[in-house]
CSV table of C-alpha atoms and ligand atoms in Angstrom, one decimal:
chain,number,residue,atom,x,y,z
V,1,MET,CA,1.3,-21.8,84.3
V,2,ASP,CA,-2.2,-23.7,83.3
V,3,VAL,CA,-2.9,-21.3,80.5
V,4,THR,CA,-6.5,-22.9,80.6
V,5,SER,CA,-7.4,-21.0,83.5
V,6,THR,CA,-7.3,-17.7,82.3
V,7,GLY,CA,-5.9,-14.6,83.4
V,8,SER,CA,-2.4,-15.5,85.2
V,9,ALA,CA,0.1,-14.7,82.4
V,10,ASP,CA,2.4,-11.5,83.4
V,11,LEU,CA,4.0,-11.5,80.1
V,12,VAL,CA,1.9,-12.4,76.4
V,13,ILE,CA,3.7,-12.3,73.4
V,14,VAL,CA,0.8,-12.2,70.3
V,15,ALA,CA,2.3,-13.2,67.1
V,16,ASN,CA,0.6,-14.3,63.9
V,17,ARG,CA,2.5,-17.7,63.9
V,18,LEU,CA,3.1,-19.7,67.3
V,19,PRO,CA,6.4,-20.4,68.0
V,20,VAL,CA,6.6,-24.2,66.9
V,21,ASP,CA,6.5,-26.4,63.7
V,22,ARG,CA,4.1,-29.0,63.6
V,23,PHE,CA,5.6,-33.0,63.0
V,24,GLU,CA,4.8,-36.5,63.1
V,25,GLN,CA,6.1,-38.3,65.9
V,26,PRO,CA,7.1,-41.9,65.1
V,27,ASP,CA,3.6,-43.3,66.8
V,28,GLY,CA,1.9,-41.4,64.2
V,29,THR,CA,0.4,-38.4,66.5
V,30,PRO,CA,1.5,-34.9,65.9
V,31,GLY,CA,4.1,-33.4,67.8
V,32,TRP,CA,5.3,-29.8,68.2
V,33,ARG,CA,8.9,-28.7,67.9
V,34,ARG,CA,10.3,-25.3,68.1
V,35,SER,CA,10.5,-23.4,64.9
V,36,PRO,CA,14.2,-22.0,64.2
V,37,GLY,CA,13.3,-18.2,64.6
V,38,GLY,CA,15.6,-16.2,66.7
V,39,LEU,CA,12.3,-14.2,68.2
V,40,VAL,CA,11.9,-18.0,70.1
V,41,SER,CA,15.3,-17.8,71.6
V,42,ALA,CA,15.6,-14.4,72.8
V,43,LEU,CA,11.8,-14.7,74.5
V,44,GLU,CA,11.9,-18.0,75.8
V,45,PRO,CA,14.2,-17.1,78.9
V,46,VAL,CA,11.7,-14.0,79.6
V,47,LEU,CA,8.6,-16.4,79.2
V,48,ARG,CA,9.8,-18.9,81.9
V,49,ALA,CA,10.8,-16.2,84.0
V,50,SER,CA,7.9,-14.2,84.0
V,51,ASP,CA,5.0,-16.9,83.4
V,52,GLY,CA,4.5,-16.2,80.2
V,53,ALA,CA,2.4,-17.3,77.4
V,54,TRP,CA,2.7,-17.2,73.3
V,55,ILE,CA,-0.7,-16.5,71.5
V,56,GLY,CA,-0.7,-17.5,67.9
V,57,TRP,CA,-1.6,-19.3,64.5
V,58,PRO,CA,-0.6,-23.0,64.7
V,59,GLY,CA,-0.6,-22.9,61.0
V,60,GLY,CA,-3.3,-25.1,58.7
V,61,THR,CA,-7.0,-24.7,59.3
V,62,GLU,CA,-8.1,-28.3,60.4
V,63,GLU,CA,-8.3,-28.4,64.0
V,64,ASP,CA,-9.6,-25.7,67.0
V,65,LEU,CA,-6.3,-26.6,69.0
V,66,GLU,CA,-6.7,-26.4,73.4
V,67,PRO,CA,-3.9,-24.6,74.7
V,68,PHE,CA,-1.0,-26.8,75.0
V,69,GLU,CA,2.4,-26.6,76.8
V,70,ALA,CA,5.8,-27.4,74.2
V,71,ASP,CA,9.3,-27.2,75.1
V,72,GLY,CA,8.4,-25.4,78.6
V,73,MET,CA,6.5,-22.6,76.7
V,74,ASP,CA,2.5,-22.1,77.2
V,75,LEU,CA,1.2,-21.9,73.8
V,76,VAL,CA,-2.5,-20.6,73.2
V,77,PRO,CA,-3.4,-21.3,69.3
V,78,VAL,CA,-5.8,-19.3,67.7
V,79,HIS,CA,-7.7,-20.7,64.9
V,80,LEU,CA,-8.4,-19.8,61.2
V,81,SER,CA,-10.9,-21.2,58.8
V,82,ALA,CA,-9.9,-21.8,55.5
V,83,ASP,CA,-11.7,-18.5,54.5
V,84,GLU,CA,-10.0,-16.5,57.1
V,85,VAL,CA,-6.3,-18.1,55.4
V,86,GLU,CA,-7.3,-16.7,52.1
V,87,GLU,CA,-8.7,-13.2,53.4
V,88,PHE,CA,-6.6,-12.3,56.3
V,89,TYR,CA,-3.4,-14.1,56.2
V,90,GLU,CA,-2.7,-14.8,51.9
V,91,GLY,CA,-4.9,-11.5,51.0
V,92,PHE,CA,-4.9,-8.3,53.6
V,93,SER,CA,-1.5,-9.5,55.3
V,94,ASN,CA,0.5,-10.8,52.2
V,95,ALA,CA,-1.3,-9.4,49.2
V,96,THR,CA,-2.2,-5.7,50.6
V,97,LEU,CA,0.2,-4.6,53.6
V,98,TRP,CA,3.2,-6.7,52.9
V,99,PRO,CA,3.6,-5.1,48.9
V,100,LEU,CA,2.7,-2.0,50.5
V,101,TYR,CA,5.2,-1.8,53.0
V,102,HIS,CA,7.8,-3.2,50.9
V,103,ASP,CA,7.9,0.2,48.7
V,104,VAL,CA,5.0,-1.5,46.6
V,105,VAL,CA,7.6,-3.7,44.7
V,106,ALA,CA,4.4,-5.5,43.6
V,107,LYS,CA,1.0,-4.3,43.5
V,108,PRO,CA,-0.9,-4.3,46.7
V,109,GLU,CA,-4.5,-5.4,46.1
V,110,PHE,CA,-7.3,-3.5,48.1
V,111,HIS,CA,-10.5,-5.6,48.6
V,112,ARG,CA,-12.8,-4.8,51.4
V,113,GLU,CA,-13.8,-8.7,52.2
V,114,TRP,CA,-10.0,-8.7,53.0
V,115,TRP,CA,-10.1,-5.8,55.3
V,116,GLU,CA,-13.3,-7.1,57.1
V,117,SER,CA,-11.7,-10.6,57.9
V,118,TYR,CA,-8.3,-8.5,59.0
V,119,VAL,CA,-10.9,-7.1,61.4
V,120,ARG,CA,-12.4,-10.0,62.6
V,121,VAL,CA,-9.1,-11.8,63.2
V,122,ASN,CA,-7.3,-9.2,64.6
V,123,GLN,CA,-10.3,-9.1,67.1
V,124,ARG,CA,-9.9,-12.7,68.3
V,125,PHE,CA,-6.4,-12.6,68.9
V,126,ALA,CA,-7.4,-9.7,71.0
V,127,GLU,CA,-10.1,-11.6,73.1
V,128,LYS,CA,-7.3,-14.1,73.5
V,129,ALA,CA,-4.8,-12.0,75.0
V,130,ALA,CA,-7.5,-10.3,77.1
V,131,ALA,CA,-8.5,-13.7,78.2
V,132,VAL,CA,-4.8,-15.2,79.1
V,133,ALA,CA,-3.3,-11.8,80.7
V,134,ALA,CA,-3.1,-11.4,84.1
V,135,LYS,CA,-3.9,-8.1,85.8
V,136,ASP,CA,-1.7,-5.4,84.8
V,137,ALA,CA,0.4,-7.6,82.7
V,138,THR,CA,2.6,-6.8,79.8
V,139,VAL,CA,1.3,-7.8,76.2
V,140,TRP,CA,3.9,-7.6,73.4
V,141,VAL,CA,1.8,-7.7,69.7
V,142,HIS,CA,4.5,-8.6,66.7
V,143,ASP,CA,4.2,-7.6,63.1
V,144,TYR,CA,2.0,-6.3,60.7
V,145,GLN,CA,-0.7,-9.2,60.9
V,146,LEU,CA,-1.7,-8.0,63.9
V,147,GLN,CA,-1.8,-3.9,63.9
V,148,LEU,CA,-5.4,-3.6,65.1
V,149,VAL,CA,-4.6,-5.7,68.4
V,150,PRO,CA,-3.2,-2.8,70.3
V,151,GLN,CA,-6.3,-0.9,70.4
V,152,MET,CA,-8.8,-3.7,70.5
V,153,LEU,CA,-6.8,-5.2,73.4
V,154,ARG,CA,-7.0,-1.7,75.4
V,155,ASP,CA,-10.8,-1.4,75.0
V,156,LEU,CA,-10.8,-5.2,76.7
V,157,ARG,CA,-8.2,-4.4,79.1
V,158,PRO,CA,-7.1,-0.8,80.0
V,159,ASP,CA,-5.0,-2.2,83.0
V,160,LEU,CA,-2.7,-3.8,80.5
V,161,ARG,CA,0.8,-2.5,79.2
V,162,ILE,CA,1.0,-2.7,75.7
V,163,GLY,CA,4.1,-2.8,73.2
V,164,PHE,CA,3.8,-3.3,69.6
V,165,TYR,CA,6.8,-4.3,67.3
V,166,LEU,CA,6.9,-4.3,63.5
V,167,HIS,CA,9.4,-6.6,62.1
V,168,ILE,CA,9.1,-5.4,58.6
V,169,PRO,CA,9.3,-1.8,57.1
V,170,PHE,CA,7.5,1.1,57.9
V,171,PRO,CA,6.3,2.9,54.6
V,172,PRO,CA,6.8,6.4,53.4
V,173,THR,CA,3.7,8.4,54.0
V,174,GLU,CA,3.0,8.9,50.4
V,175,LEU,CA,2.7,5.1,50.2
V,176,PHE,CA,0.9,4.4,53.2
V,177,GLN,CA,-1.9,7.5,52.3
V,178,GLN,CA,-3.0,4.7,49.5
V,179,LEU,CA,-4.1,2.2,52.3
V,180,PRO,CA,-8.2,2.8,52.2
V,181,TRP,CA,-7.7,1.8,55.9
V,182,ARG,CA,-5.1,4.0,56.9
V,183,ARG,CA,-6.5,5.7,59.8
V,184,GLN,CA,-8.0,2.7,61.3
V,185,VAL,CA,-4.5,1.1,61.0
V,186,LEU,CA,-2.9,4.0,62.8
V,187,GLU,CA,-5.7,3.8,65.4
V,188,GLY,CA,-4.9,0.2,66.1
V,189,LEU,CA,-1.6,1.0,67.0
V,190,LEU,CA,-2.0,3.9,69.3
V,191,GLY,CA,-3.7,1.3,71.7
V,192,ALA,CA,0.1,0.2,72.4
V,193,ASP,CA,2.1,2.3,75.0
V,194,LEU,CA,5.3,1.2,72.9
V,195,ILE,CA,5.7,1.0,69.1
V,196,GLY,CA,9.0,-0.5,68.1
V,197,PHE,CA,10.3,-0.3,64.5
V,198,GLN,CA,13.5,-1.4,62.5
V,199,LEU,CA,14.9,1.9,61.8
V,200,ALA,CA,14.6,5.4,63.2
V,201,GLY,CA,13.0,6.6,59.5
V,202,GLY,CA,9.9,4.0,60.2
V,203,ALA,CA,9.2,5.5,63.7
V,204,GLN,CA,9.6,9.3,62.1
V,205,ASN,CA,7.0,8.1,59.2
V,206,PHE,CA,4.8,6.7,61.7
V,207,ILE,CA,4.7,10.0,64.0
V,208,ARG,CA,4.0,12.1,60.7
V,209,LEU,CA,1.3,10.1,59.9
V,210,VAL,CA,-0.6,10.4,63.2
V,211,ARG,CA,-0.2,13.9,63.2
V,212,GLN,CA,-1.1,14.2,59.7
V,213,ARG,CA,-4.1,11.5,59.8
V,214,VAL,CA,-5.4,11.2,63.0
V,215,GLY,CA,-4.7,15.0,64.3
V,216,HIS,CA,-3.1,13.9,67.7
V,217,LYS,CA,-0.5,16.2,68.8
V,218,THR,CA,3.0,15.0,68.7
V,219,HIS,CA,6.9,15.9,69.9
V,220,ARG,CA,9.6,13.6,68.6
V,221,ASP,CA,9.2,10.3,69.1
V,222,LEU,CA,5.8,11.1,71.2
V,223,VAL,CA,2.1,10.6,71.2
V,224,TYR,CA,0.1,12.8,72.9
V,225,LEU,CA,-3.7,11.2,73.0
V,226,PRO,CA,-6.6,13.5,74.0
V,227,ASP,CA,-7.3,10.8,76.8
V,228,GLY,CA,-3.9,11.8,78.4
V,229,ARG,CA,-2.2,8.8,77.3
V,230,THR,CA,1.5,9.1,76.0
V,231,VAL,CA,2.9,6.6,73.1
V,232,ARG,CA,6.4,6.3,71.7
V,233,ALA,CA,7.4,5.1,68.6
V,234,ALA,CA,11.0,4.2,68.2
V,235,ALA,CA,13.6,2.4,66.1
V,236,PHE,CA,14.6,-1.2,68.3
V,237,PRO,CA,16.8,-2.8,65.5
V,238,ILE,CA,16.5,-6.5,65.5
V,239,SER,CA,19.0,-9.3,65.8
V,240,ILE,CA,19.6,-13.1,66.2
V,241,ASP,CA,21.2,-15.1,69.0
V,242,ALA,CA,25.0,-14.5,67.4
V,243,ALA,CA,26.6,-16.8,69.9
V,244,ASP,CA,24.3,-19.6,69.6
V,245,PHE,CA,25.2,-19.4,65.6
V,246,GLU,CA,28.7,-19.2,66.3
V,247,LYS,CA,28.6,-22.3,68.5
V,248,LEU,CA,26.8,-24.2,65.8
V,249,ALA,CA,29.2,-23.1,63.1
V,250,ARG,CA,32.2,-24.2,65.4
V,251,SER,CA,31.1,-27.7,65.8
V,252,GLU,CA,32.7,-30.4,64.0
V,253,GLY,CA,29.4,-31.5,62.3
V,254,VAL,CA,29.2,-28.5,60.5
V,255,GLU,CA,32.7,-27.9,59.8
V,256,GLN,CA,32.6,-31.4,57.9
V,257,ARG,CA,29.4,-30.7,56.2
V,258,ALA,CA,31.1,-27.5,54.6
V,259,LYS,CA,34.1,-29.1,53.4
V,260,GLU,CA,31.5,-32.0,51.9
V,261,ILE,CA,29.4,-29.2,50.5
V,262,ARG,CA,32.3,-27.4,48.8
V,263,GLU,CA,33.5,-30.8,47.3
V,264,ALA,CA,30.1,-31.4,46.1
V,265,LEU,CA,30.2,-28.3,44.2
V,266,GLY,CA,33.5,-29.2,42.6
V,267,ASN,CA,35.9,-27.6,44.8
V,268,PRO,CA,35.4,-24.2,43.0
V,269,LYS,CA,37.6,-21.2,43.9
V,270,LYS,CA,35.1,-19.2,45.3
V,271,VAL,CA,31.0,-20.1,46.5
V,272,PHE,CA,28.7,-17.6,46.1
V,273,LEU,CA,25.5,-18.0,48.4
V,274,GLY,CA,22.2,-16.5,48.6
V,275,ILE,CA,19.5,-17.7,51.2
V,276,ASP,CA,16.1,-16.0,51.3
V,277,ARG,CA,12.3,-16.8,51.3
V,278,LEU,CA,11.3,-17.0,47.7
V,279,ASP,CA,9.7,-13.6,48.1
V,280,TYR,CA,9.8,-10.7,45.5
V,281,THR,CA,11.4,-8.2,47.8
V,282,LYS,CA,14.6,-9.9,48.2
V,283,GLY,CA,16.0,-9.3,44.6
V,284,ILE,CA,16.8,-12.5,43.8
V,285,TYR,CA,16.2,-12.4,39.8
V,286,ALA,CA,18.2,-9.3,39.9
V,287,ARG,CA,21.1,-10.4,41.5
V,288,LEU,CA,21.7,-13.9,39.3
V,289,ARG,CA,21.3,-11.9,36.6
V,290,ALA,CA,24.1,-9.8,37.6
V,291,TYR,CA,26.1,-13.1,38.3
V,292,SER,CA,25.1,-14.5,35.0
V,293,GLU,CA,26.7,-11.2,33.4
V,294,LEU,CA,30.0,-11.6,35.1
V,295,LEU,CA,30.2,-15.3,33.8
V,296,ALA,CA,29.4,-14.0,30.5
V,297,ASP,CA,31.7,-11.1,30.5
V,298,GLY,CA,34.1,-13.3,31.0
V,299,HIS,CA,35.6,-12.0,34.2
V,300,PHE,CA,35.7,-15.8,35.8
V,301,ASP,CA,34.5,-19.1,34.9
V,302,VAL,CA,31.9,-21.7,35.8
V,303,GLU,CA,34.8,-23.9,36.9
V,304,ASP,CA,36.3,-21.0,39.0
V,305,ALA,CA,32.9,-20.3,40.5
V,306,VAL,CA,29.5,-21.1,41.6
V,307,PHE,CA,26.5,-19.3,43.1
V,308,VAL,CA,24.7,-21.5,45.3
V,309,GLN,CA,20.9,-20.2,45.6
V,310,VAL,CA,18.3,-21.5,48.1
V,311,ALA,CA,15.2,-20.0,47.8
V,312,THR,CA,12.7,-21.4,50.8
V,313,PRO,CA,9.0,-21.9,49.8
V,314,SER,CA,6.8,-19.2,50.9
V,315,ARG,CA,3.3,-18.3,50.8
V,316,GLU,CA,3.0,-20.7,47.7
V,317,ARG,CA,-0.8,-19.9,47.2
V,318,VAL,CA,-0.4,-16.1,46.7
V,319,GLU,CA,-0.3,-15.1,43.1
V,320,GLN,CA,2.8,-12.9,43.2
V,321,TYR,CA,4.6,-15.7,44.6
V,322,ARG,CA,3.8,-18.2,42.0
V,323,ILE,CA,4.8,-15.9,39.1
V,324,LEU,CA,8.1,-15.3,40.7
V,325,ARG,CA,8.8,-19.0,41.1
V,326,ASP,CA,8.3,-19.5,37.7
V,327,GLU,CA,10.4,-16.5,36.7
V,328,ILE,CA,13.4,-18.1,39.1
V,329,ASP,CA,13.0,-21.2,37.4
V,330,ARG,CA,13.1,-19.9,34.1
V,331,LEU,CA,16.1,-17.7,34.7
V,332,VAL,CA,18.4,-20.4,36.2
V,333,GLY,CA,17.4,-22.9,33.4
V,334,ARG,CA,18.4,-20.5,31.1
V,335,ILE,CA,21.7,-18.9,32.7
V,336,ASN,CA,22.6,-23.1,33.3
V,337,GLY,CA,21.9,-23.8,29.7
V,338,ASP,CA,23.9,-21.0,28.4
V,339,LEU,CA,26.6,-20.8,30.4
V,340,GLY,CA,27.0,-24.2,32.7
V,341,LYS,CA,29.3,-26.9,31.7
V,342,ILE,CA,28.8,-30.7,32.5
V,343,GLY,CA,29.4,-31.1,36.1
V,344,SER,CA,29.8,-27.1,36.4
V,345,PRO,CA,26.3,-25.2,36.6
V,346,ALA,CA,26.8,-21.5,36.9
V,347,ILE,CA,24.1,-21.7,39.3
V,348,SER,CA,23.2,-24.6,42.0
V,349,TYR,CA,19.8,-24.0,42.9
V,350,MET,CA,17.4,-25.4,45.5
V,351,HIS,CA,13.7,-24.7,46.3
V,352,SER,CA,13.6,-25.8,49.4
V,353,SER,CA,14.0,-25.3,53.6
V,354,PHE,CA,17.1,-26.8,55.4
V,355,PRO,CA,17.7,-27.0,59.1
V,356,ARG,CA,19.9,-24.4,61.2
V,357,GLU,CA,22.7,-26.7,61.1
V,358,GLU,CA,22.5,-27.3,57.0
V,359,MET,CA,22.6,-23.2,56.9
V,360,ALA,CA,25.4,-22.6,59.2
V,361,ALA,CA,27.5,-25.3,56.9
V,362,LEU,CA,26.5,-23.3,54.1
V,363,TYR,CA,27.4,-20.1,55.6
V,364,ARG,CA,30.7,-21.5,56.4
V,365,ALA,CA,31.1,-23.2,52.5
V,366,ALA,CA,30.7,-19.6,51.0
V,367,ASP,CA,33.2,-17.0,50.4
V,368,ILE,CA,30.3,-14.6,49.4
V,369,MET,CA,27.1,-14.0,51.2
V,370,VAL,CA,24.9,-12.0,48.8
V,371,VAL,CA,22.0,-10.3,50.1
V,372,THR,CA,20.0,-7.9,47.7
V,373,PRO,CA,16.6,-6.9,48.8
V,374,PHE,CA,14.5,-4.3,47.1
V,375,ARG,CA,13.5,-3.6,50.6
V,376,ASP,CA,14.0,-5.5,54.0
V,377,GLY,CA,13.0,-4.6,57.6
V,378,MET,CA,16.3,-6.2,58.4
V,379,ASN,CA,17.5,-9.2,57.0
V,380,LEU,CA,18.7,-11.7,59.6
V,381,VAL,CA,20.3,-13.9,57.1
V,382,ALA,CA,22.9,-11.2,56.8
V,383,LYS,CA,23.3,-11.1,60.5
V,384,GLU,CA,23.9,-14.7,60.5
V,385,TYR,CA,26.5,-15.1,58.0
V,386,ILE,CA,28.5,-12.5,60.2
V,387,ALA,CA,28.1,-14.6,63.3
V,388,CYS,CA,29.2,-17.8,61.4
V,389,ARG,CA,32.7,-16.1,59.9
V,390,PHE,CA,34.6,-16.8,63.3
V,391,ASP,CA,37.1,-17.2,61.3
V,392,GLY,CA,37.1,-13.7,60.2
V,393,GLN,CA,36.8,-14.6,56.3
V,394,GLY,CA,34.1,-14.3,54.2
V,395,ALA,CA,32.5,-11.1,52.4
V,396,LEU,CA,29.1,-10.0,52.6
V,397,VAL,CA,27.3,-7.9,49.4
V,398,LEU,CA,24.3,-6.3,50.9
V,399,SER,CA,21.5,-4.0,49.7
V,400,GLU,CA,21.5,-0.6,51.1
V,401,PHE,CA,17.7,-1.2,51.3
V,402,ALA,CA,18.1,-3.8,54.3
V,403,GLY,CA,17.6,-2.8,57.3
V,404,ALA,CA,20.7,-4.6,58.7
V,405,ALA,CA,23.0,-2.0,56.1
V,406,ASN,CA,22.3,0.8,59.0
V,407,GLU,CA,24.8,-1.4,61.2
V,408,LEU,CA,26.9,-3.6,58.5
V,409,ARG,CA,28.3,-0.5,57.0
V,410,GLN,CA,31.6,-2.6,56.5
V,411,ALA,CA,30.0,-4.7,53.8
V,412,TRP,CA,29.8,-4.1,50.2
V,413,LEU,CA,26.8,-2.2,50.0
V,414,ILE,CA,24.8,-2.1,46.5
V,415,ASN,CA,22.0,-0.8,44.9
V,416,PRO,CA,20.0,-3.5,43.8
V,417,TYR,CA,18.3,-1.7,41.0
V,418,ASP,CA,21.9,-1.3,39.6
V,419,ILE,CA,23.0,-4.0,37.6
V,420,ASN,CA,26.2,-2.3,36.9
V,421,GLY,CA,27.2,-1.8,40.7
V,422,MET,CA,26.1,-4.9,41.8
V,423,LYS,CA,28.3,-6.7,39.2
V,424,ALA,CA,31.3,-4.3,40.4
V,425,ALA,CA,30.8,-5.3,44.1
V,426,LEU,CA,30.7,-8.9,43.2
V,427,LEU,CA,33.5,-8.6,41.3
V,428,ASP,CA,35.4,-6.5,43.9
V,429,ALA,CA,34.2,-9.1,46.7
V,430,TYR,CA,35.7,-12.4,44.5
V,431,ASN,CA,38.9,-10.2,44.4
V,432,ALA,CA,39.3,-9.1,47.7
V,433,SER,CA,42.5,-10.3,49.9
V,434,PRO,CA,42.5,-12.1,53.4
V,435,ARG,CA,43.5,-8.8,54.8
V,436,GLU,CA,40.8,-6.9,53.3
V,437,LEU,CA,37.8,-9.8,54.3
V,438,ALA,CA,39.2,-9.9,57.8
V,439,ARG,CA,39.6,-6.1,58.3
V,440,ARG,CA,35.7,-5.8,57.4
V,441,MET,CA,34.2,-8.5,59.1
V,442,LYS,CA,36.2,-7.7,62.3
V,443,ALA,CA,34.2,-4.7,62.6
V,444,MET,CA,30.8,-6.3,61.6
V,445,ARG,CA,31.3,-9.2,64.0
V,446,LYS,CA,31.7,-6.8,66.6
V,447,THR,CA,28.1,-5.3,65.7
V,448,VAL,CA,26.4,-8.5,65.5
V,449,VAL,CA,28.1,-10.2,68.7
V,450,GLU,CA,27.0,-6.9,70.7
V,451,HIS,CA,23.7,-5.9,69.8
V,452,ASP,CA,22.0,-9.6,69.6
V,453,VAL,CA,18.7,-10.3,70.0
V,454,LYS,CA,18.5,-11.0,73.9
V,455,ALA,CA,19.9,-7.3,74.1
V,456,TRP,CA,16.7,-6.5,71.3
V,457,ALA,CA,14.4,-7.9,73.3
V,458,ASP,CA,15.5,-6.7,76.5
V,459,SER,CA,15.8,-3.1,75.4
V,460,PHE,CA,12.1,-3.3,74.0
V,461,LEU,CA,10.6,-4.4,77.3
V,462,GLU,CA,12.5,-2.2,79.8
V,463,GLU,CA,11.5,0.8,77.5
V,464,LEU,CA,8.1,-0.7,77.7
V,465,SER,CA,7.8,-0.8,81.2
V,466,SER,CA,9.4,2.4,82.1
V,467,VAL,CA,6.9,4.4,79.0
V,468,ARG,CA,5.2,7.3,81.1
V,469,ARG,CA,1.3,6.2,80.5
V,470,ASP,CA,-0.3,9.5,81.6
V,471,HIS,CA,1.2,12.7,80.0
V,472,GLY,CA,-0.4,15.5,82.2
V,473,LYS,CA,-1.5,17.7,79.7
V,474,THR,CA,-4.1,19.1,78.1
V,475,VAL,CA,-4.0,18.4,74.4
V,476,ARG,CA,-6.6,19.3,71.7
V,477,PRO,CA,-6.1,17.5,68.2
V,478,VAL,CA,-4.1,19.6,66.0
V,479,SER,CA,-6.6,18.9,63.0
V,480,GLN,CA,-8.5,16.1,61.5
V,481,GLY,CA,-7.3,14.3,58.6
H,1,LIG,C1,8.7,-12.1,57.9
H,1,LIG,C2,7.5,-11.5,58.6
H,1,LIG,C3,7.4,-12.6,59.6
H,1,LIG,C4,6.5,-13.8,58.7
H,1,LIG,C5,7.5,-14.4,58.0
H,1,LIG,C6,7.6,-15.7,57.3
H,1,LIG,O1,9.6,-12.5,58.4
H,1,LIG,O2,7.8,-10.3,59.2
H,1,LIG,O3,5.8,-11.9,60.5
H,1,LIG,O4,6.1,-14.8,59.9
H,1,LIG,O5,8.0,-13.6,57.2
H,1,LIG,O6,6.0,-15.6,56.3
H,1,LIG,P1,5.0,-16.2,56.8
H,1,LIG,O7,4.0,-15.8,56.1
H,1,LIG,O8,5.1,-18.2,56.6
H,1,LIG,O9,4.7,-16.2,58.4
């Protein structure tokens, strides 16, 4: 499809980021390669089959790029100015909405200029989508950065079928109410025919808010709008391309690399592993403290075990992320200074991102995967670890506040605020017998293999295509909130 001649895409994905990363080709010119996310691999076949396009920010601020094709996908870049990166992306998206939607783990900042920038950028995304979509096409809008797009797009193109999916948690009503623009956000989302959440609780919070704040009539998971339209809000827990991860984990290169990693770590009895974006929602600090106390208490020694922590750089210009980085640097330094021995640090810490092959090798090398967010929409790292453990071994210690805990019931579930509880779980996982590990892993693998990202995308799109658009009822708003 030629996206420069607008209006021919039957399926349009709208997300803050394009599914490609820029790199420098040998001749010095910029090239694009597919980014590692599962969302792309799930949607790529659907996009190819349905003459689709993907609208998103290519990262950076420099050029106003024309639509282009990469990896067989039609990509439509949305340009952000330096001010917009600061106000829309770093500001409203990641210093207002992100902490607000994650249980106010950090204090959200409310600034009117940030909100204005959010409105402007959302409008730009909506206009691009309106220009690219064919008549009666399906448009699928993603995540918290673009919550106003559904209604803006509906105003421009009432013929479209519009879906929205929130990848992060939708907060309890009491917290959402703090947002000075709460009503506008709810109304923005209500432009969609179907609104997907990770968990049923998020969908329920949303429905309750719509009733209380916007005053629409609701019944179970449905909202009846006065104009006759029905909006459905329901849970669609996201997943990963499990088969692809397993294939990678089974490859000889990855097996070899996993051995090398263990050797480089001094072949300890047990390897603990954490892999996260360096984000204050992930509970990295608390987890490392719990681990260091196990060492200090003498449950095992730095020669018996090591904790490998990979923290991927993220949103580095946002203040809370800078503060966190310094805190983790200091904590790791102190733990290694107090407890490490020559050639045996307590924690092997890397502030960098790795390709998928290296991640798979780390998963295979690790005996205990430690995922301890204070709040997380799903947490795909937990699922990736499960997909890679085709050997039936390996333990998962998982926060009950990650969406994944809903499905991965056989993990060692912990409350990340409870350091003693976390220590007990880490120790239990450390001492678990191969039989116990195999029993738990088998059950979790069944879940992850059956509910992969393809099944997730198919079920959302199928539901979107079957939402009844007109409820045929006369409804009067119940109250004005
Ligand atoms: C989370 C969000 C995504 C976001 C990703 C990376 O997973 O749900 O929307 O793209 O983090 O964050 P970044 O700010 O680098 O896009």
